[in-house]
């Protein structure tokens, strides 16, 4: 034991220079590994930009951004983004209208009212919902929710498309509930207890405390959670691929079928691809739009939190 | 007097508002829980019939001459029709044959190959019923003309058994033959590639950022990048895979290699963030003690801090893998959506994965595929559930509070 320690020590002093060189190499390798994230971002930018530039040589950017007709397989093909943006916006709005009240009220109840035991049961339920793969939610939206809405609509005399925006939006909203509730829960919990105690001591009820003290203090964080939820909804693919339509109708009727940016990317690129056709390249232009939308939303969410974060001691 | 009653009514109003607010919260949670419960129940109700199948033990007389010629298909067909002497017209015979799946041929051929002495005798083939007959017997979709199936159940013993072939067969155009083996192996290979790469790069990046990185703008830039990457829609990663890995590097389309590469980039931020949290949780005194007895910075990190952070890192890695296992959209972009009946044998062969298989089956018109889709979803959810349970177990077993 002693000899081993001694020789080990001797070896380590002898090779200090070697060890230092070795550690320098290791450090560079580690730095390179953290560079993978940067390389991925650059790779994404390069791949969507490169193909988009080729696309915009064939289709003018103005016709793409302001065109009101999208039919990539028509003759002549039309690549107008507006109907897709409208469809994406419609489904996102339905999803948010579902998820914001549900998620926010869940978070308030969990952090302000629920007993620790109830919390222990309900938190995993929300986590489970967050972990359900989107392809499963898409199947549920297409085969259970959409037919149900269609039947319910027919029963009260409404004409509902079989791939209605409402079905996709509702299920997408349920997908986002855990995101909003867990982010809001963290933020509400970060509001110091002394603020609540002060309000309660002045005679406010718990709900008045939540509405007038806790929520205003947590507002920037909650707003950024909702922005992240929007970004998530815009980028969600499988639910809309399976439950929303392919035909890009320019409408804001939630009972009609609309198409989204992600649906079009998926359908344009599944199957045979020819990299010289505008049809395939259009998917990359849509990818560029999607990337910048989500990037802008993420940055906005981050800024919002940084700028308006309240500092408590 | 009036003052007091006014105050009382105000109090009553405030109390009512309090109760209402509380009910909204409870209702939101109840609704969310109900949605999850209904979703699981709906999928389970649709899916469980697909785990069962109907089989019939059919005596097949082996005519040596026809067996030698390899006409097993004809032998099985004749054996079936021999049971139905009343089926004389072409359409009647067609209806009878439509009750059976097309696997009798291979069964008879296999039995004869194993024991050539059976030629000339009568053997028993365990025939699978076709998807339409199966759905009729399960009561899901009754056949319009039930004469043939009723005659069958009267003449031959129909047994209902667990459908092992759902796990041992690859994909098939015939709904009753279609199984998940190809998709499961494809998923396994893809996730293995993603886990290997994601863990190596993710942990290395986390160690660098948490332990060695100087505080400067470049480090900040990397961090902002990682956070943004975590929020990029998954379909964009598919575009990256298509443009870079397939078109620029020329890697094989539809392969688990490319799928794994794309998914490793997708889960990289998750792993980095979890690994950093785990490293941060190790108290600095551990590192300082190692430095104090003469360890170099890297020895302190790799010999002492990293091993202590390992359980936390593994938990994060398992959760990242669960995400990769359920991911569909980016794999559609790199061509993992083709119909592939063979089970992949390597990471460069064309393959599909479980979620994509679910997507493919959900698109098929046959009713039998609908319950197969739901059954595949049950398998997917079971795997995810197991992964999450493992993560929770690891967290509870190895978590240390300092």
PDB file of N, CA and C in Angstrom, chain B residues 72-73 76 102-112 177:
ATOM      1  N   UNK B  72     -48.164 -25.550 -51.848  1.00  0.00           N
ATOM      2  CA  UNK B  72     -48.740 -25.582 -50.495  1.00  0.00           C
ATOM      3  C   UNK B  72     -49.973 -24.703 -50.411  1.00  0.00           C
ATOM      4  N   UNK B  73     -49.952 -23.601 -51.147  1.00  0.00           N
ATOM      5  CA  UNK B  73     -51.094 -22.685 -51.155  1.00  0.00           C
ATOM      6  C   UNK B  73     -52.347 -23.429 -51.602  1.00  0.00           C
ATOM      7  N   UNK B  76     -53.600 -25.976 -48.943  1.00  0.00           N
ATOM      8  CA  UNK B  76     -54.325 -25.366 -47.831  1.00  0.00           C
ATOM      9  C   UNK B  76     -55.710 -24.924 -48.290  1.00  0.00           C
ATOM     10  N   UNK B 102     -53.257 -15.507 -44.885  1.00  0.00           N
ATOM     11  CA  UNK B 102     -52.470 -16.221 -45.887  1.00  0.00           C
ATOM     12  C   UNK B 102     -51.240 -16.889 -45.298  1.00  0.00           C
ATOM     13  N   UNK B 103     -51.294 -17.343 -44.051  1.00  0.00           N
ATOM     14  CA  UNK B 103     -50.054 -17.889 -43.494  1.00  0.00           C
ATOM     15  C   UNK B 103     -50.051 -19.413 -43.457  1.00  0.00           C
ATOM     16  N   UNK B 104     -51.147 -20.065 -43.920  1.00  0.00           N
ATOM     17  CA  UNK B 104     -51.215 -21.524 -43.895  1.00  0.00           C
ATOM     18  C   UNK B 104     -50.126 -22.155 -44.735  1.00  0.00           C
ATOM     19  N   UNK B 105     -49.889 -21.533 -45.875  1.00  0.00           N
ATOM     20  CA  UNK B 105     -48.889 -22.020 -46.822  1.00  0.00           C
ATOM     21  C   UNK B 105     -47.526 -22.218 -46.172  1.00  0.00           C
ATOM     22  N   UNK B 106     -47.042 -21.157 -45.499  1.00  0.00           N
ATOM     23  CA  UNK B 106     -45.715 -21.244 -44.886  1.00  0.00           C
ATOM     24  C   UNK B 106     -45.704 -22.246 -43.735  1.00  0.00           C
ATOM     25  N   UNK B 107     -46.839 -22.328 -43.002  1.00  0.00           N
ATOM     26  CA  UNK B 107     -46.899 -23.280 -41.884  1.00  0.00           C
ATOM     27  C   UNK B 107     -46.739 -24.707 -42.369  1.00  0.00           C
ATOM     28  N   UNK B 108     -47.501 -25.049 -43.422  1.00  0.00           N
ATOM     29  CA  UNK B 108     -47.447 -26.407 -43.958  1.00  0.00           C
ATOM     30  C   UNK B 108     -46.053 -26.686 -44.500  1.00  0.00           C
ATOM     31  N   UNK B 109     -45.506 -25.714 -45.219  1.00  0.00           N
ATOM     32  CA  UNK B 109     -44.168 -25.899 -45.783  1.00  0.00           C
ATOM     33  C   UNK B 109     -43.150 -26.144 -44.679  1.00  0.00           C
ATOM     34  N   UNK B 110     -43.285 -25.391 -43.553  1.00  0.00           N
ATOM     35  CA  UNK B 110     -42.329 -25.546 -42.459  1.00  0.00           C
ATOM     36  C   UNK B 110     -42.454 -26.924 -41.814  1.00  0.00           C
ATOM     37  N   UNK B 111     -43.698 -27.361 -41.606  1.00  0.00           N
ATOM     38  CA  UNK B 111     -43.904 -28.679 -40.978  1.00  0.00           C
ATOM     39  C   UNK B 111     -43.322 -29.789 -41.847  1.00  0.00           C
ATOM     40  N   UNK B 112     -43.510 -29.648 -43.159  1.00  0.00           N
ATOM     41  CA  UNK B 112     -42.998 -30.679 -44.065  1.00  0.00           C
ATOM     42  C   UNK B 112     -41.480 -30.659 -44.124  1.00  0.00           C
ATOM     43  N   UNK B 177     -51.590  -9.915 -39.797  1.00  0.00           N
ATOM     44  CA  UNK B 177     -50.197 -10.359 -39.695  1.00  0.00           C
ATOM     45  C   UNK B 177     -49.271  -9.263 -39.189  1.00  0.00           C
TER      46      UNK B 177
END
